[in-house]
PDB file of C-alpha atoms in Angstrom:
ATOM      1  CA  MET A  65     -23.341  -0.009  35.708  1.00 97.00           C
ATOM      2  CA  ARG A  66     -25.013   2.350  33.246  1.00 98.00           C
ATOM      3  CA  ALA A  67     -23.393   2.732  29.844  1.00 98.00           C
ATOM      4  CA  VAL A  68     -24.246   3.946  26.361  1.00 98.00           C
ATOM      5  CA  VAL A  69     -24.071   0.985  23.979  1.00 98.00           C
ATOM      6  CA  LEU A  70     -23.761   0.926  20.184  1.00 97.00           C
ATOM      7  CA  ARG A  71     -25.110  -2.358  18.806  1.00 97.00           C
ATOM      8  CA  ALA A  72     -25.128  -1.577  15.068  1.00 97.00           C
ATOM      9  CA  PHE A  73     -23.349   1.086  13.042  1.00 96.00           C
ATOM     10  CA  GLY A  74     -25.669   3.830  11.872  1.00 94.00           C
ATOM     11  CA  GLU A  75     -28.278   3.079  14.508  1.00 94.00           C
ATOM     12  CA  PRO A  76     -28.986   5.058  17.679  1.00 94.00           C
ATOM     13  CA  MET A  77     -27.000   4.225  20.796  1.00 96.00           C
ATOM     14  CA  THR A  78     -28.973   3.181  23.858  1.00 96.00           C
ATOM     15  CA  VAL A  79     -28.428   3.474  27.595  1.00 97.00           C
ATOM     16  CA  ALA A  80     -28.200   0.016  29.142  1.00 97.00           C
ATOM     17  CA  GLU A  81     -27.139  -1.784  32.310  1.00 97.00           C
ATOM     18  CA  ILE A  82     -23.972  -3.782  31.644  1.00 97.00           C
ATOM     19  CA  ASP A  83     -21.484  -5.590  33.860  1.00 97.00           C
ATOM     20  CA  LYS A  84     -19.131  -3.361  35.787  1.00 98.00           C
ATOM     21  CA  PRO A  85     -15.556  -4.142  34.683  1.00 98.00           C
ATOM     22  CA  VAL A  86     -12.801  -5.368  36.976  1.00 97.00           C
ATOM     23  CA  ALA A  87      -9.239  -4.048  36.866  1.00 97.00           C
ATOM     24  CA  GLY A  88      -6.976  -6.804  35.547  1.00 96.00           C
ATOM     25  CA  PRO A  89      -3.167  -6.947  35.624  1.00 97.00           C
ATOM     26  CA  GLY A  90      -1.698  -3.628  34.517  1.00 96.00           C
ATOM     27  CA  GLN A  91      -5.110  -1.956  34.617  1.00 97.00           C
ATOM     28  CA  VAL A  92      -6.830   0.700  36.696  1.00 98.00           C
ATOM     29  CA  LEU A  93     -10.568   0.835  37.374  1.00 98.00           C
ATOM     30  CA  VAL A  94     -11.733   4.418  36.891  1.00 98.00           C
ATOM     31  CA  ARG A  95     -15.041   5.905  37.954  1.00 98.00           C
ATOM     32  CA  VAL A  96     -15.669   8.109  34.936  1.00 98.00           C
ATOM     33  CA  ALA A  97     -16.619  11.682  35.774  1.00 98.00           C
ATOM     34  CA  ALA A  98     -16.616  13.112  32.243  1.00 98.00           C
ATOM     35  CA  SER A  99     -16.177  11.949  28.653  1.00 98.00           C
ATOM     36  CA  GLY A 100     -14.943  14.152  25.832  1.00 97.00           C
ATOM     37  CA  VAL A 101     -16.768  13.927  22.487  1.00 97.00           C
ATOM     38  CA  ASN A 102     -14.705  14.007  19.295  1.00 94.00           C
ATOM     39  CA  PRO A 103     -15.675  14.055  15.610  1.00 92.00           C
ATOM     40  CA  LEU A 104     -14.260  10.525  15.441  1.00 94.00           C
ATOM     41  CA  ASP A 105     -16.885   9.323  17.929  1.00 95.00           C
ATOM     42  CA  ALA A 106     -19.664  10.465  15.611  1.00 93.00           C
ATOM     43  CA  LYS A 107     -17.945   8.855  12.611  1.00 93.00           C
ATOM     44  CA  ILE A 108     -17.590   5.550  14.455  1.00 95.00           C
ATOM     45  CA  GLN A 109     -21.267   5.613  15.435  1.00 94.00           C
ATOM     46  CA  ALA A 110     -22.246   6.257  11.820  1.00 93.00           C
ATOM     47  CA  GLY A 111     -20.041   3.432  10.530  1.00 94.00           C
ATOM     48  CA  GLY A 112     -17.648   5.765   8.747  1.00 92.00           C
ATOM     49  CA  ALA A 113     -14.416   5.019  10.622  1.00 93.00           C
ATOM     50  CA  ALA A 114     -13.144   1.585   9.633  1.00 93.00           C
ATOM     51  CA  HIS A 115      -9.649   2.583  10.784  1.00 93.00           C
ATOM     52  CA  ALA A 116     -10.928   2.630  14.396  1.00 95.00           C
ATOM     53  CA  ARG A 117     -11.572  -1.149  14.159  1.00 96.00           C
ATOM     54  CA  THR A 118     -14.474  -0.875  16.599  1.00 96.00           C
ATOM     55  CA  VAL A 119     -15.910  -4.247  17.632  1.00 95.00           C
ATOM     56  CA  LEU A 120     -19.669  -4.328  18.295  1.00 96.00           C
ATOM     57  CA  PRO A 121     -21.446  -4.167  20.629  1.00 97.00           C
ATOM     58  CA  ALA A 122     -19.346  -1.254  21.815  1.00 97.00           C
ATOM     59  CA  VAL A 123     -19.216   1.492  24.409  1.00 98.00           C
ATOM     60  CA  LEU A 124     -17.815   4.550  22.645  1.00 98.00           C
ATOM     61  CA  GLY A 125     -15.938   7.504  24.112  1.00 98.00           C
ATOM     62  CA  LEU A 126     -12.222   8.112  23.584  1.00 98.00           C
ATOM     63  CA  ASP A 127     -11.378  10.638  26.296  1.00 98.00           C
ATOM     64  CA  LEU A 128     -12.047  10.407  29.998  1.00 98.00           C
ATOM     65  CA  ALA A 129     -11.377  12.057  33.317  1.00 98.00           C
ATOM     66  CA  GLY A 130     -12.249  10.406  36.578  1.00 98.00           C
ATOM     67  CA  ILE A 131     -11.177   8.905  39.887  1.00 98.00           C
ATOM     68  CA  VAL A 132      -9.285   5.653  40.432  1.00 98.00           C
ATOM     69  CA  GLN A 133     -11.421   3.104  42.278  1.00 98.00           C
ATOM     70  CA  ALA A 134      -9.171   0.044  42.209  1.00 98.00           C
ATOM     71  CA  VAL A 135      -5.786  -1.029  40.893  1.00 97.00           C
ATOM     72  CA  GLY A 136      -5.069  -4.378  39.252  1.00 96.00           C
ATOM     73  CA  GLY A 137      -2.164  -6.661  40.046  1.00 91.00           C
ATOM     74  CA  GLY A 138       1.244  -5.531  38.919  1.00 89.00           C
ATOM     75  CA  THR A 139       0.085  -1.971  38.392  1.00 92.00           C
ATOM     76  CA  ALA A 140       2.286   0.778  39.790  1.00 89.00           C
ATOM     77  CA  GLY A 141       1.922   4.547  39.901  1.00 92.00           C
ATOM     78  CA  PHE A 142      -1.752   4.895  40.827  1.00 97.00           C
ATOM     79  CA  GLN A 143      -3.865   4.280  43.913  1.00 97.00           C
ATOM     80  CA  PRO A 144      -7.563   4.574  44.767  1.00 97.00           C
ATOM     81  CA  GLY A 145      -8.653   8.190  45.019  1.00 97.00           C
ATOM     82  CA  ASP A 146      -6.241   9.514  42.379  1.00 98.00           C
ATOM     83  CA  GLU A 147      -7.746  11.894  39.841  1.00 98.00           C
ATOM     84  CA  VAL A 148      -6.683  10.836  36.337  1.00 98.00           C
ATOM     85  CA  TYR A 149      -7.293  11.537  32.663  1.00 98.00           C
ATOM     86  CA  GLY A 150      -6.461   9.788  29.428  1.00 98.00           C
ATOM     87  CA  LEU A 151      -7.216   8.609  25.899  1.00 98.00           C
ATOM     88  CA  THR A 152      -8.286   5.142  26.914  1.00 97.00           C
ATOM     89  CA  GLY A 153     -10.926   3.397  24.783  1.00 96.00           C
ATOM     90  CA  GLY A 154     -13.788   3.499  22.325  1.00 97.00           C
ATOM     91  CA  VAL A 155     -11.786   1.855  19.509  1.00 97.00           C
ATOM     92  CA  GLY A 156     -10.847  -1.736  18.729  1.00 96.00           C
ATOM     93  CA  GLU A 157     -12.072  -3.906  21.574  1.00 96.00           C
ATOM     94  CA  LEU A 158     -11.390  -1.282  24.260  1.00 97.00           C
ATOM     95  CA  GLN A 159     -14.397  -0.115  26.262  1.00 98.00           C
ATOM     96  CA  GLY A 160     -14.921   3.611  25.934  1.00 98.00           C
ATOM     97  CA  SER A 161     -15.730   6.301  28.464  1.00 98.00           C
ATOM     98  CA  LEU A 162     -19.497   6.604  27.989  1.00 98.00           C
ATOM     99  CA  ALA A 163     -19.997   4.405  31.033  1.00 98.00           C
ATOM    100  CA  GLU A 164     -19.905   4.870  34.768  1.00 98.00           C
ATOM    101  CA  TYR A 165     -16.723   2.796  35.085  1.00 98.00           C
ATOM    102  CA  ALA A 166     -13.875   1.766  32.791  1.00 98.00           C
ATOM    103  CA  ALA A 167     -10.998  -0.661  33.347  1.00 98.00           C
ATOM    104  CA  VAL A 168      -8.130   0.881  31.395  1.00 98.00           C
ATOM    105  CA  ASP A 169      -4.463   0.233  30.719  1.00 98.00           C
ATOM    106  CA  ALA A 170      -2.600   2.265  33.329  1.00 98.00           C
ATOM    107  CA  ARG A 171       0.024   3.220  30.726  1.00 97.00           C
ATOM    108  CA  LEU A 172      -2.587   5.356  28.958  1.00 98.00           C
ATOM    109  CA  LEU A 173      -3.352   7.435  32.067  1.00 98.00           C
ATOM    110  CA  ALA A 174      -1.759  10.380  33.796  1.00 98.00           C
ATOM    111  CA  PRO A 175      -2.635  12.409  36.891  1.00 98.00           C
ATOM    112  CA  LYS A 176      -5.287  14.993  36.041  1.00 98.00           C
ATOM    113  CA  PRO A 177      -4.021  18.593  35.856  1.00 98.00           C
ATOM    114  CA  ARG A 178      -4.704  20.151  39.252  1.00 98.00           C
ATOM    115  CA  ALA A 179      -5.722  23.469  37.674  1.00 98.00           C
ATOM    116  CA  LEU A 180      -8.481  21.939  35.553  1.00 98.00           C
ATOM    117  CA  SER A 181     -11.924  20.573  36.338  1.00 97.00           C
ATOM    118  CA  MET A 182     -12.921  17.049  35.358  1.00 98.00           C
ATOM    119  CA  ARG A 183     -14.822  18.462  32.379  1.00 98.00           C
ATOM    120  CA  GLN A 184     -11.824  20.442  31.198  1.00 98.00           C
ATOM    121  CA  ALA A 185      -9.486  17.479  31.621  1.00 98.00           C
ATOM    122  CA  ALA A 186     -11.816  15.181  29.668  1.00 98.00           C
ATOM    123  CA  ALA A 187     -11.668  17.608  26.751  1.00 97.00           C
ATOM    124  CA  LEU A 188      -7.911  17.242  26.321  1.00 98.00           C
ATOM    125  CA  PRO A 189      -6.463  13.758  25.705  1.00 98.00           C
ATOM    126  CA  LEU A 190      -7.056  13.025  21.997  1.00 97.00           C
ATOM    127  CA  ALA A 191      -6.476  16.643  21.008  1.00 97.00           C
ATOM    128  CA  VAL A 192      -3.291  17.225  22.975  1.00 98.00           C
ATOM    129  CA  ILE A 193      -1.722  13.862  22.162  1.00 98.00           C
ATOM    130  CA  THR A 194      -2.360  14.406  18.451  1.00 97.00           C
ATOM    131  CA  ALA A 195      -0.943  17.928  18.585  1.00 98.00           C
ATOM    132  CA  TRP A 196       2.083  16.860  20.642  1.00 98.00           C
ATOM    133  CA  GLU A 197       2.930  13.924  18.376  1.00 98.00           C
ATOM    134  CA  GLY A 198       2.865  16.238  15.373  1.00 97.00           C
ATOM    135  CA  LEU A 199       4.610  19.286  16.783  1.00 98.00           C
ATOM    136  CA  VAL A 200       7.083  17.752  19.221  1.00 98.00           C
ATOM    137  CA  ASP A 201       7.653  14.142  18.184  1.00 98.00           C
ATOM    138  CA  ARG A 202       7.583  14.591  14.393  1.00 97.00           C
ATOM    139  CA  ALA A 203       8.517  18.238  13.757  1.00 97.00           C
ATOM    140  CA  GLY A 204      10.643  19.025  16.822  1.00 97.00           C
ATOM    141  CA  VAL A 205       9.181  22.495  17.346  1.00 98.00           C
ATOM    142  CA  ARG A 206      11.636  24.912  18.957  1.00 97.00           C
ATOM    143  CA  PRO A 207      11.841  28.569  20.017  1.00 98.00           C
ATOM    144  CA  GLY A 208      11.699  31.190  17.283  1.00 96.00           C
ATOM    145  CA  GLN A 209      10.107  29.008  14.626  1.00 98.00           C
ATOM    146  CA  GLN A 210       7.049  30.156  12.722  1.00 98.00           C
ATOM    147  CA  VAL A 211       4.235  27.645  13.107  1.00 98.00           C
ATOM    148  CA  LEU A 212       0.998  27.681  11.097  1.00 98.00           C
ATOM    149  CA  VAL A 213      -1.976  25.777  12.513  1.00 98.00           C
ATOM    150  CA  HIS A 214      -4.945  25.105  10.258  1.00 96.00           C
ATOM    151  CA  GLY A 215      -8.226  25.096  12.173  1.00 93.00           C
ATOM    152  CA  GLY A 216      -6.782  26.927  15.160  1.00 94.00           C
ATOM    153  CA  ALA A 217     -10.055  27.124  17.098  1.00 92.00           C
ATOM    154  CA  GLY A 218     -10.778  23.377  16.906  1.00 91.00           C
ATOM    155  CA  GLY A 219      -9.853  20.769  19.480  1.00 92.00           C
ATOM    156  CA  VAL A 220      -6.508  19.673  18.002  1.00 94.00           C
ATOM    157  CA  GLY A 221      -5.868  23.118  16.536  1.00 95.00           C
ATOM    158  CA  SER A 222      -6.289  25.022  19.793  1.00 95.00           C
ATOM    159  CA  ALA A 223      -4.083  22.478  21.567  1.00 97.00           C
ATOM    160  CA  ALA A 224      -1.429  22.847  18.864  1.00 97.00           C
ATOM    161  CA  VAL A 225      -1.487  26.638  19.146  1.00 98.00           C
ATOM    162  CA  GLN A 226      -0.934  26.508  22.901  1.00 98.00           C
ATOM    163  CA  ILE A 227       1.745  23.792  22.815  1.00 98.00           C
ATOM    164  CA  ALA A 228       3.682  25.610  20.088  1.00 98.00           C
ATOM    165  CA  ARG A 229       3.529  28.904  22.001  1.00 98.00           C
ATOM    166  CA  ALA A 230       4.605  27.206  25.229  1.00 98.00           C
ATOM    167  CA  ARG A 231       7.665  25.889  23.392  1.00 97.00           C
ATOM    168  CA  GLY A 232       8.640  29.344  22.179  1.00 98.00           C
ATOM    169  CA  ALA A 233       7.306  29.390  18.623  1.00 98.00           C
ATOM    170  CA  ARG A 234       5.543  32.262  16.864  1.00 98.00           C
ATOM    171  CA  VAL A 235       2.129  30.914  15.986  1.00 98.00           C
ATOM    172  CA  TYR A 236      -0.344  31.741  13.232  1.00 98.00           C
ATOM    173  CA  ALA A 237      -3.669  29.981  12.789  1.00 98.00           C
ATOM    174  CA  THR A 238      -6.343  29.839  10.112  1.00 97.00           C
ATOM    175  CA  GLY A 239     -10.038  29.897  10.808  1.00 94.00           C
ATOM    176  CA  SER A 240     -13.414  31.130   9.641  1.00 92.00           C
ATOM    177  CA  PRO A 241     -14.456  34.709  10.474  1.00 94.00           C
ATOM    178  CA  ARG A 242     -16.433  33.589  13.545  1.00 91.00           C
ATOM    179  CA  SER A 243     -13.399  31.800  15.024  1.00 92.00           C
ATOM    180  CA  LEU A 244     -10.786  34.534  14.591  1.00 95.00           C
ATOM    181  CA  SER A 245     -11.369  36.145  17.982  1.00 95.00           C
ATOM    182  CA  ALA A 246     -10.971  32.785  19.739  1.00 93.00           C
ATOM    183  CA  ILE A 247      -7.711  32.205  17.862  1.00 95.00           C
ATOM    184  CA  ALA A 248      -6.436  35.626  18.893  1.00 97.00           C
ATOM    185  CA  GLU A 249      -7.329  34.930  22.532  1.00 96.00           C
ATOM    186  CA  LEU A 250      -5.153  31.808  22.376  1.00 96.00           C
ATOM    187  CA  GLY A 251      -2.219  34.033  21.455  1.00 96.00           C
ATOM    188  CA  ALA A 252      -1.925  33.199  17.750  1.00 98.00           C
ATOM    189  CA  THR A 253      -2.086  35.577  14.807  1.00 98.00           C
ATOM    190  CA  PRO A 254      -5.458  34.810  13.171  1.00 98.00           C
ATOM    191  CA  ILE A 255      -5.756  34.284   9.405  1.00 98.00           C
ATOM    192  CA  ASP A 256      -9.156  34.316   7.691  1.00 97.00           C
ATOM    193  CA  TYR A 257      -8.795  31.500   5.175  1.00 95.00           C
ATOM    194  CA  THR A 258     -12.056  32.532   3.487  1.00 95.00           C
ATOM    195  CA  SER A 259     -10.697  35.898   2.342  1.00 96.00           C
ATOM    196  CA  VAL A 260      -6.898  35.579   2.253  1.00 96.00           C
ATOM    197  CA  SER A 261      -5.102  33.338  -0.243  1.00 96.00           C
ATOM    198  CA  VAL A 262      -2.260  31.003   0.685  1.00 96.00           C
ATOM    199  CA  ASP A 263       0.230  33.043  -1.330  1.00 96.00           C
ATOM    200  CA  ALA A 264      -0.956  36.240   0.345  1.00 97.00           C
ATOM    201  CA  TYR A 265      -0.541  35.065   3.938  1.00 97.00           C
ATOM    202  CA  VAL A 266       2.762  33.329   3.175  1.00 97.00           C
ATOM    203  CA  ASP A 267       4.044  36.607   1.721  1.00 98.00           C
ATOM    204  CA  GLN A 268       2.634  38.704   4.564  1.00 97.00           C
ATOM    205  CA  HIS A 269       3.925  36.632   7.475  1.00 98.00           C
ATOM    206  CA  THR A 270       7.067  34.937   6.139  1.00 98.00           C
ATOM    207  CA  GLY A 271       8.238  37.176   3.325  1.00 97.00           C
ATOM    208  CA  GLY A 272       7.371  34.427   0.861  1.00 97.00           C
ATOM    209  CA  GLU A 273       9.722  31.887   2.480  1.00 97.00           C
ATOM    210  CA  GLY A 274       7.034  29.724   4.067  1.00 98.00           C
ATOM    211  CA  PHE A 275       6.360  28.446   7.583  1.00 98.00           C
ATOM    212  CA  ASP A 276       8.766  26.227   9.515  1.00 98.00           C
ATOM    213  CA  ILE A 277       5.995  23.893  10.687  1.00 98.00           C
ATOM    214  CA  ILE A 278       2.444  23.539   9.423  1.00 98.00           C
ATOM    215  CA  VAL A 279      -0.114  21.566  11.431  1.00 98.00           C
ATOM    216  CA  ASP A 280      -3.057  20.379   9.328  1.00 95.00           C
ATOM    217  CA  THR A 281      -6.171  19.440  11.304  1.00 90.00           C
ATOM    218  CA  VAL A 282      -8.583  19.738   8.372  1.00 89.00           C
ATOM    219  CA  GLY A 283      -7.302  17.533   5.522  1.00 88.00           C
ATOM    220  CA  GLY A 284      -8.360  17.633   1.881  1.00 90.00           C
ATOM    221  CA  ALA A 285      -7.634  20.904   0.106  1.00 91.00           C
ATOM    222  CA  THR A 286      -6.188  22.323   3.327  1.00 92.00           C
ATOM    223  CA  LEU A 287      -3.464  19.686   3.312  1.00 93.00           C
ATOM    224  CA  ASP A 288      -2.694  20.570  -0.304  1.00 92.00           C
ATOM    225  CA  ALA A 289      -2.457  24.244   0.703  1.00 93.00           C
ATOM    226  CA  SER A 290      -0.068  23.250   3.494  1.00 95.00           C
ATOM    227  CA  PHE A 291       2.349  21.760   0.980  1.00 95.00           C
ATOM    228  CA  ALA A 292       2.501  25.103  -0.833  1.00 94.00           C
ATOM    229  CA  ALA A 293       3.091  27.084   2.374  1.00 96.00           C
ATOM    230  CA  ALA A 294       6.049  25.150   3.847  1.00 97.00           C
ATOM    231  CA  ARG A 295       9.411  26.873   4.199  1.00 97.00           C
ATOM    232  CA  PHE A 296      11.929  26.142   1.459  1.00 96.00           C
ATOM    233  CA  TYR A 297      14.271  23.249   2.354  1.00 96.00           C
ATOM    234  CA  THR A 298      13.449  23.037   6.066  1.00 96.00           C
ATOM    235  CA  GLY A 299       9.646  23.246   6.247  1.00 97.00           C
ATOM    236  CA  HIS A 300       7.728  20.338   7.766  1.00 97.00           C
ATOM    237  CA  VAL A 301       4.014  19.569   7.343  1.00 97.00           C
ATOM    238  CA  VAL A 302       2.257  17.308   9.858  1.00 97.00           C
ATOM    239  CA  SER A 303      -1.305  16.082   9.437  1.00 94.00           C
ATOM    240  CA  ALA A 304      -3.723  13.833  11.296  1.00 90.00           C
ATOM    241  CA  LEU A 305      -6.091  13.806   8.312  1.00 81.00           C
ATOM    242  CA  GLY A 306      -4.173  12.564   5.282  1.00 77.00           C
ATOM    243  CA  TRP A 307      -7.260  11.112   3.568  1.00 76.00           C
ATOM    244  CA  GLY A 308      -7.685  11.342  -0.186  1.00 77.00           C
ATOM    245  CA  THR A 309      -5.269  11.685  -3.059  1.00 85.00           C
ATOM    246  CA  HIS A 310      -2.652  14.406  -2.791  1.00 90.00           C
ATOM    247  CA  SER A 311       0.143  15.535  -5.085  1.00 88.00           C
ATOM    248  CA  LEU A 312       3.448  15.774  -3.232  1.00 88.00           C
ATOM    249  CA  ALA A 313       4.992  17.846  -6.024  1.00 90.00           C
ATOM    250  CA  PRO A 314       4.378  21.261  -4.364  1.00 91.00           C
ATOM    251  CA  LEU A 315       6.093  19.979  -1.218  1.00 92.00           C
ATOM    252  CA  SER A 316       8.948  18.402  -3.158  1.00 92.00           C
ATOM    253  CA  PHE A 317       9.505  21.566  -5.185  1.00 91.00           C
ATOM    254  CA  ARG A 318      10.122  23.413  -1.901  1.00 93.00           C
ATOM    255  CA  GLY A 319      12.441  20.690  -0.561  1.00 93.00           C
ATOM    256  CA  ALA A 320      10.156  20.299   2.470  1.00 94.00           C
ATOM    257  CA  THR A 321       8.945  17.193   4.339  1.00 96.00           C
ATOM    258  CA  TYR A 322       5.717  15.578   5.570  1.00 95.00           C
ATOM    259  CA  SER A 323       4.711  13.378   8.521  1.00 94.00           C
ATOM    260  CA  GLY A 324       1.430  11.698   9.307  1.00 93.00           C
ATOM    261  CA  VAL A 325       0.024  11.238  12.818  1.00 95.00           C
ATOM    262  CA  PHE A 326      -2.210   8.275  13.729  1.00 95.00           C
ATOM    263  CA  THR A 327      -2.999   8.828  17.382  1.00 96.00           C
ATOM    264  CA  LEU A 328      -5.011   5.618  17.807  1.00 96.00           C
ATOM    265  CA  LEU A 329      -2.091   3.317  16.984  1.00 96.00           C
ATOM    266  CA  PRO A 330      -0.963   2.536  20.569  1.00 97.00           C
ATOM    267  CA  MET A 331      -4.555   1.779  21.578  1.00 97.00           C
ATOM    268  CA  LEU A 332      -5.093  -0.551  18.622  1.00 97.00           C
ATOM    269  CA  THR A 333      -1.740  -2.339  18.765  1.00 96.00           C
ATOM    270  CA  GLY A 334      -0.702  -2.108  22.414  1.00 95.00           C
ATOM    271  CA  ARG A 335       2.658  -0.696  21.354  1.00 95.00           C
ATOM    272  CA  GLY A 336       3.870   2.684  22.630  1.00 95.00           C
ATOM    273  CA  ARG A 337       1.148   3.212  25.214  1.00 97.00           C
ATOM    274  CA  GLU A 338       3.645   4.521  27.762  1.00 97.00           C
ATOM    275  CA  HIS A 339       4.349   7.481  25.495  1.00 98.00           C
ATOM    276  CA  HIS A 340       0.715   8.581  25.627  1.00 98.00           C
ATOM    277  CA  GLY A 341       0.908   8.664  29.408  1.00 98.00           C
ATOM    278  CA  GLN A 342       4.171  10.622  29.206  1.00 98.00           C
ATOM    279  CA  ILE A 343       2.644  13.198  26.862  1.00 98.00           C
ATOM    280  CA  LEU A 344      -0.317  13.685  29.201  1.00 98.00           C
ATOM    281  CA  ARG A 345       2.059  14.309  32.105  1.00 98.00           C
ATOM    282  CA  GLU A 346       3.847  16.983  30.063  1.00 98.00           C
ATOM    283  CA  VAL A 347       0.504  18.535  29.137  1.00 98.00           C
ATOM    284  CA  ALA A 348      -0.656  18.507  32.761  1.00 98.00           C
ATOM    285  CA  ALA A 349       2.435  20.514  33.680  1.00 98.00           C
ATOM    286  CA  LEU A 350       1.575  23.078  30.984  1.00 98.00           C
ATOM    287  CA  ALA A 351      -2.027  23.277  32.186  1.00 98.00           C
ATOM    288  CA  ASP A 352      -0.971  23.721  35.804  1.00 98.00           C
ATOM    289  CA  ALA A 353       1.398  26.495  34.707  1.00 98.00           C
ATOM    290  CA  GLY A 354      -1.492  28.286  32.981  1.00 97.00           C
ATOM    291  CA  GLU A 355      -0.085  27.703  29.484  1.00 97.00           C
ATOM    292  CA  LEU A 356      -2.828  25.396  28.188  1.00 97.00           C
ATOM    293  CA  VAL A 357      -6.590  25.644  28.709  1.00 96.00           C
ATOM    294  CA  PRO A 358      -9.199  23.751  26.656  1.00 95.00           C
ATOM    295  CA  LEU A 359     -12.012  25.546  24.862  1.00 91.00           C
ATOM    296  CA  LEU A 360     -15.288  24.066  26.146  1.00 94.00           C
ATOM    297  CA  ASP A 361     -18.747  24.184  24.614  1.00 92.00           C
ATOM    298  CA  PRO A 362     -20.994  25.615  27.356  1.00 93.00           C
ATOM    299  CA  ARG A 363     -23.807  23.086  26.905  1.00 94.00           C
ATOM    300  CA  ARG A 364     -24.170  20.230  29.403  1.00 95.00           C
ATOM    301  CA  PHE A 365     -24.920  16.653  28.339  1.00 97.00           C
ATOM    302  CA  THR A 366     -25.382  13.393  30.262  1.00 97.00           C
ATOM    303  CA  LEU A 367     -25.454   9.700  29.327  1.00 97.00           C
ATOM    304  CA  ASP A 368     -29.149  10.153  28.566  1.00 97.00           C
ATOM    305  CA  SER A 369     -28.461  12.939  26.050  1.00 97.00           C
ATOM    306  CA  VAL A 370     -25.362  11.548  24.314  1.00 96.00           C
ATOM    307  CA  ALA A 371     -27.196  11.502  20.981  1.00 94.00           C
ATOM    308  CA  GLU A 372     -27.608  15.281  21.201  1.00 95.00           C
ATOM    309  CA  ALA A 373     -23.912  15.698  22.021  1.00 95.00           C
ATOM    310  CA  HIS A 374     -22.906  13.598  19.012  1.00 93.00           C
ATOM    311  CA  ALA A 375     -25.301  15.518  16.779  1.00 92.00           C
ATOM    312  CA  ALA A 376     -23.792  18.845  17.835  1.00 92.00           C
ATOM    313  CA  VAL A 377     -20.280  17.615  17.012  1.00 91.00           C
ATOM    314  CA  ALA A 378     -21.283  15.978  13.723  1.00 87.00           C
ATOM    315  CA  ALA A 379     -23.046  19.159  12.590  1.00 86.00           C
ATOM    316  CA  GLY A 380     -20.079  21.354  13.446  1.00 80.00           C
ATOM    317  CA  ALA A 381     -22.358  23.354  15.735  1.00 72.00           C
ATOM    318  CA  ALA A 382     -20.155  23.229  18.813  1.00 78.00           C
ATOM    319  CA  THR A 383     -18.200  26.222  20.082  1.00 77.00           C
ATOM    320  CA  GLY A 384     -15.360  24.393  21.769  1.00 87.00           C
ATOM    321  CA  LYS A 385     -15.089  20.794  22.927  1.00 93.00           C
ATOM    322  CA  VAL A 386     -18.320  18.983  23.800  1.00 95.00           C
ATOM    323  CA  VAL A 387     -18.118  17.063  27.072  1.00 97.00           C
ATOM    324  CA  VAL A 388     -20.575  14.568  28.564  1.00 98.00           C
ATOM    325  CA  ASP A 389     -21.046  14.511  32.346  1.00 98.00           C
ATOM    326  CA  VAL A 390     -21.063  10.819  33.260  1.00 98.00           C
ATOM    327  CA  THR A 391     -21.143  10.627  37.066  1.00 94.00           C
ATOM    328  CA  GLU A 392     -21.441  13.141  39.868  1.00 80.00           C
ATOM    329  CA  PRO A 393     -18.169  14.291  41.503  1.00 68.00           C
TER     330      PRO A 393
END
């Protein structure tokens, strides 16, 4: 089969013919239709993501959508012809989705949302699982809460906005001036972080009390700002980017709490993989009900132009999620 192979960190990936995998016990062989591209993919390729534990040579690609071709022994719940999606590889020793076929742990898969195309479905897994683990699993979002999402037009941010709204929260989201209209279209109140201070938007939208839940998808100074914007006593900050050194004093002074999200953990350890499949089933129901739609970059890429797709993501030049078309429907 054709696949995009990374043989050395920091060097270009190349298209090569490699052995087609076989579905082992507990696995499903998927013919990959589309592969979502994430900032993490570009970091892995550049050698800047040691936490992904990628073993070379590697086929990258975290997200996939495709069609089941074969089912391994002892695998229940899927059969050939099923349309599926999932966060299935590209880290550790797991083959990624930039290949025509992938043998993946069935626990990481779910039926593809019927309302979405393969491209749309491939844009979702990492983003929605990260958002769900933060909002639902860690913070327990519920109706009537005020939720602030940093980076509301990004992959995880836009998923968080839609999940929070679907669960009855009032949602606000920060972004640059060019992303404010997209945030508004998602149903959140947009906040221009370049012109409005943290104190100002906390005062304006919460009367100075702070937000019930803050989802940080940016890290760095934005995570520090999140600590200062949490609601007194009951506020909860969740972040998937807790890099760097941060003072917890602003959070402690408000009596609020913090949780980190490391979405790759089940893939790297094998523990908790069933929960990823469960989350994707919940998300599929939201998508089929019209409550969650991914933002897609309009450009089309193939296995032969993966380098251009990675460059667009690494440069922050994408308007929505970049997706690579792997095989024809």
